[in-house]
Amino acid sequence: MTLPLVVWKSLRQHALSTTVTALSIALAGGLLMSVWVVKEQSQATFTGVNAGFDAVLGARGSKLQLVLNAIFHLEASPGNLAWSDYLDIKKNPNVDIALPIAVGDNYLGYRLVGTLPELFDKVEYAPGKHYAVVPGGNFFDPTRREAVVGSFVAQKLHLKPGDTFHPFHGLIFNEKDQHSETYVVVGVMEPSNTPADRVIWIPLAGIQKMSGHNPDAATDVSAVLVKLKAGGGGAGFRMDMMYNKQGNRLTFAWPIGQVMAELFNKIGWFDKILALVSYLVALVAAASILASIYNSMNERRREIAILRALGARRHTIFGAILLEAAAISALGMLVGFIFYAVIMNGAASVIRAQTGVVLDPFRFNPVMLWAPALLIGLGALAGIVPAMKAYRTDVAEHLVPMS
Amino acid sequence: MMLQNLQTTLSSGMLLLQVSQLKKSFRSPNGDLHTVVDVPAFALDEKVQVALSGESGSGKTTFLHLIAGILKPDSGLITLAGQEMSALSEPARDRLRATTIGYIFQTFNLLQGYTCLENVLLGMSFGPGVDRAFALSLLERVGLANKLKHYPRQLSTGQQQRVAVARALANRPKLVLADEPTGNLDHKNAREAIALIREACRENGAALLLVSHDRDVLAQFETVQGLEKINRSLLENAN
């Protein structure tokens, strides 16, 4: 019981510096775990989200822009492709589903995406999972001005079946660009935790024929989402060759996960900087442990001398200081998990609002084990210098008074 | 002849402590080597109680620190409970101190962040082991049964002294060293404290070696030795 008691008493006697240094460790730990989990989960989620498709066919341009636009409903469309291009790929024997989408309008900043009812009938956005509407609602009738609202949009705009709205032109909300057409909300989608939650789905013809849109492009689509038949990897390669290498008019972004992985490779430096910042914060926090214990050594020396006079060995004193430094880190890491939850909730909310992708802060990640171990180890390491000072304390000199 | 006179043996029973040719010097700020302790011989039997008289600067504390193994002598032998201290490693000396010696300091040296009971228990934890019942009985013996959870700052000076006495006896030591234990007490409290220390040592079978310059304190002892008679460095300094 000796060491834990000595450590506990010392932590209590230096409550203020214990609290401040533990909080700095908590911040470092929370930050490190958050950066790590956001990096890993977002990478896994963004490269794993494909909305149930293998590829995207679009106008000639960047594959990444095509995927971000068609799958994640971010970025502007790189351009349109003709209805015949859609029909061509739909007829390809290796294609299971070819689903055209059209974008170009919004409602209060949330994107309207025109598509066909097959999205709801055939597409599995994850294995075995179809899009569904909340009971009391329906999917749209492709011949009417009806809308199905993604769960996130419905929550933000308080839309429900029976509500009506006028779309606005463009992907960025501008109140001057209101279209005259009136759409009726017929359903609200169940949350799918995919980018589909962040858009308002309307019939494809609705976008194509919206007032003010170019009548010459009334049959064009923004992209075609493609699901290949099972075992269609070879077909994907051949189509990649056909559209991207041999052709020069269209872009075939395949496979979607690899396109997104390339994005993460490009922004890998950003993760590294964030991780570096976290490590630096951890180092500063460890240094603060060192400084706080070291600075208190003068007042502790009498106490150490008393303990030694009572029979405590040098290595007991050394161990007590190391344990105290580690305990400050451990206490900090307990609070660090609270910081982590707060930071992650904030980050997850922003990522969900911006992309529709949902991160789960409470899903286990190995960083939740190694980060606390690292910081507690670092804390103990920071305790070595003051522990050495304690180890060398001259007992007789500090057992005042001498005569 | 002189050496013979200086040699002091307070021995008639089982020998507990034996000191011979013990020397300890410190370097003064101007670089000179200043001998503080030069004791050719000193011995103490088990369970006896001896007071050493000496003024400030007479090497009292240094002598006790040497016996306790807190300081290492420059030369000489200290044999305590059959163990030659200078032959022991520092951890072994720490262990011997924890198990054999109880120390009462002038300033009590209680740990301020620990309650009375914890101060006594902590003393035990470096020795043979924690015996909570014995700690409680010691605190009851010194009249602090109702102050177990009090911190030193919540006690009077006399009460703090009594906690120090209980702590010194916590490991059932064979020898209690008391360094000016009444230095911070008034006359009445000092008399009571000495009586308590002596009784408690007697009850627990511990020998007592007390150093003081207070004549009233010294008057309470049957055996009083002048430090100037056993510490040859005082004679040399006087000459």
PDB file of C-alpha atoms in Angstrom, chain A residues 22-23 25-31 33-34 330-343:
ATOM      1  CA  ALA A  22      -3.558  16.081 -16.268  1.00  0.00           C
ATOM      2  CA  LEU A  23      -5.734  18.369 -18.400  1.00  0.00           C
ATOM      3  CA  ILE A  25      -2.417  15.218 -21.106  1.00  0.00           C
ATOM      4  CA  ALA A  26      -6.190  14.890 -21.580  1.00  0.00           C
ATOM      5  CA  LEU A  27      -6.090  17.397 -24.417  1.00  0.00           C
ATOM      6  CA  ALA A  28      -3.166  15.631 -26.047  1.00  0.00           C
ATOM      7  CA  GLY A  29      -4.758  12.209 -25.656  1.00  0.00           C
ATOM      8  CA  GLY A  30      -8.176  13.370 -26.836  1.00  0.00           C
ATOM      9  CA  LEU A  31      -6.642  15.114 -29.825  1.00  0.00           C
ATOM     10  CA  MET A  33      -7.252   9.662 -30.569  1.00  0.00           C
ATOM     11  CA  SER A  34      -9.656  11.954 -32.451  1.00  0.00           C
ATOM     12  CA  ALA A 330      -3.445   8.073 -16.415  1.00  0.00           C
ATOM     13  CA  LEU A 331      -5.811  10.570 -14.802  1.00  0.00           C
ATOM     14  CA  GLY A 332      -5.343  12.792 -17.832  1.00  0.00           C
ATOM     15  CA  MET A 333      -6.193   9.942 -20.163  1.00  0.00           C
ATOM     16  CA  LEU A 334      -9.444   9.264 -18.291  1.00  0.00           C
ATOM     17  CA  VAL A 335     -10.451  12.850 -18.992  1.00  0.00           C
ATOM     18  CA  GLY A 336      -8.880  12.450 -22.447  1.00  0.00           C
ATOM     19  CA  PHE A 337     -11.668  10.040 -23.371  1.00  0.00           C
ATOM     20  CA  ILE A 338     -14.206  12.750 -22.513  1.00  0.00           C
ATOM     21  CA  PHE A 339     -12.279  15.228 -24.681  1.00  0.00           C
ATOM     22  CA  TYR A 340     -12.192  12.579 -27.387  1.00  0.00           C
ATOM     23  CA  ALA A 341     -15.969  12.114 -27.237  1.00  0.00           C
ATOM     24  CA  VAL A 342     -16.527  15.883 -27.444  1.00  0.00           C
ATOM     25  CA  ILE A 343     -14.060  16.405 -30.322  1.00  0.00           C
TER      26      ILE A 343
END
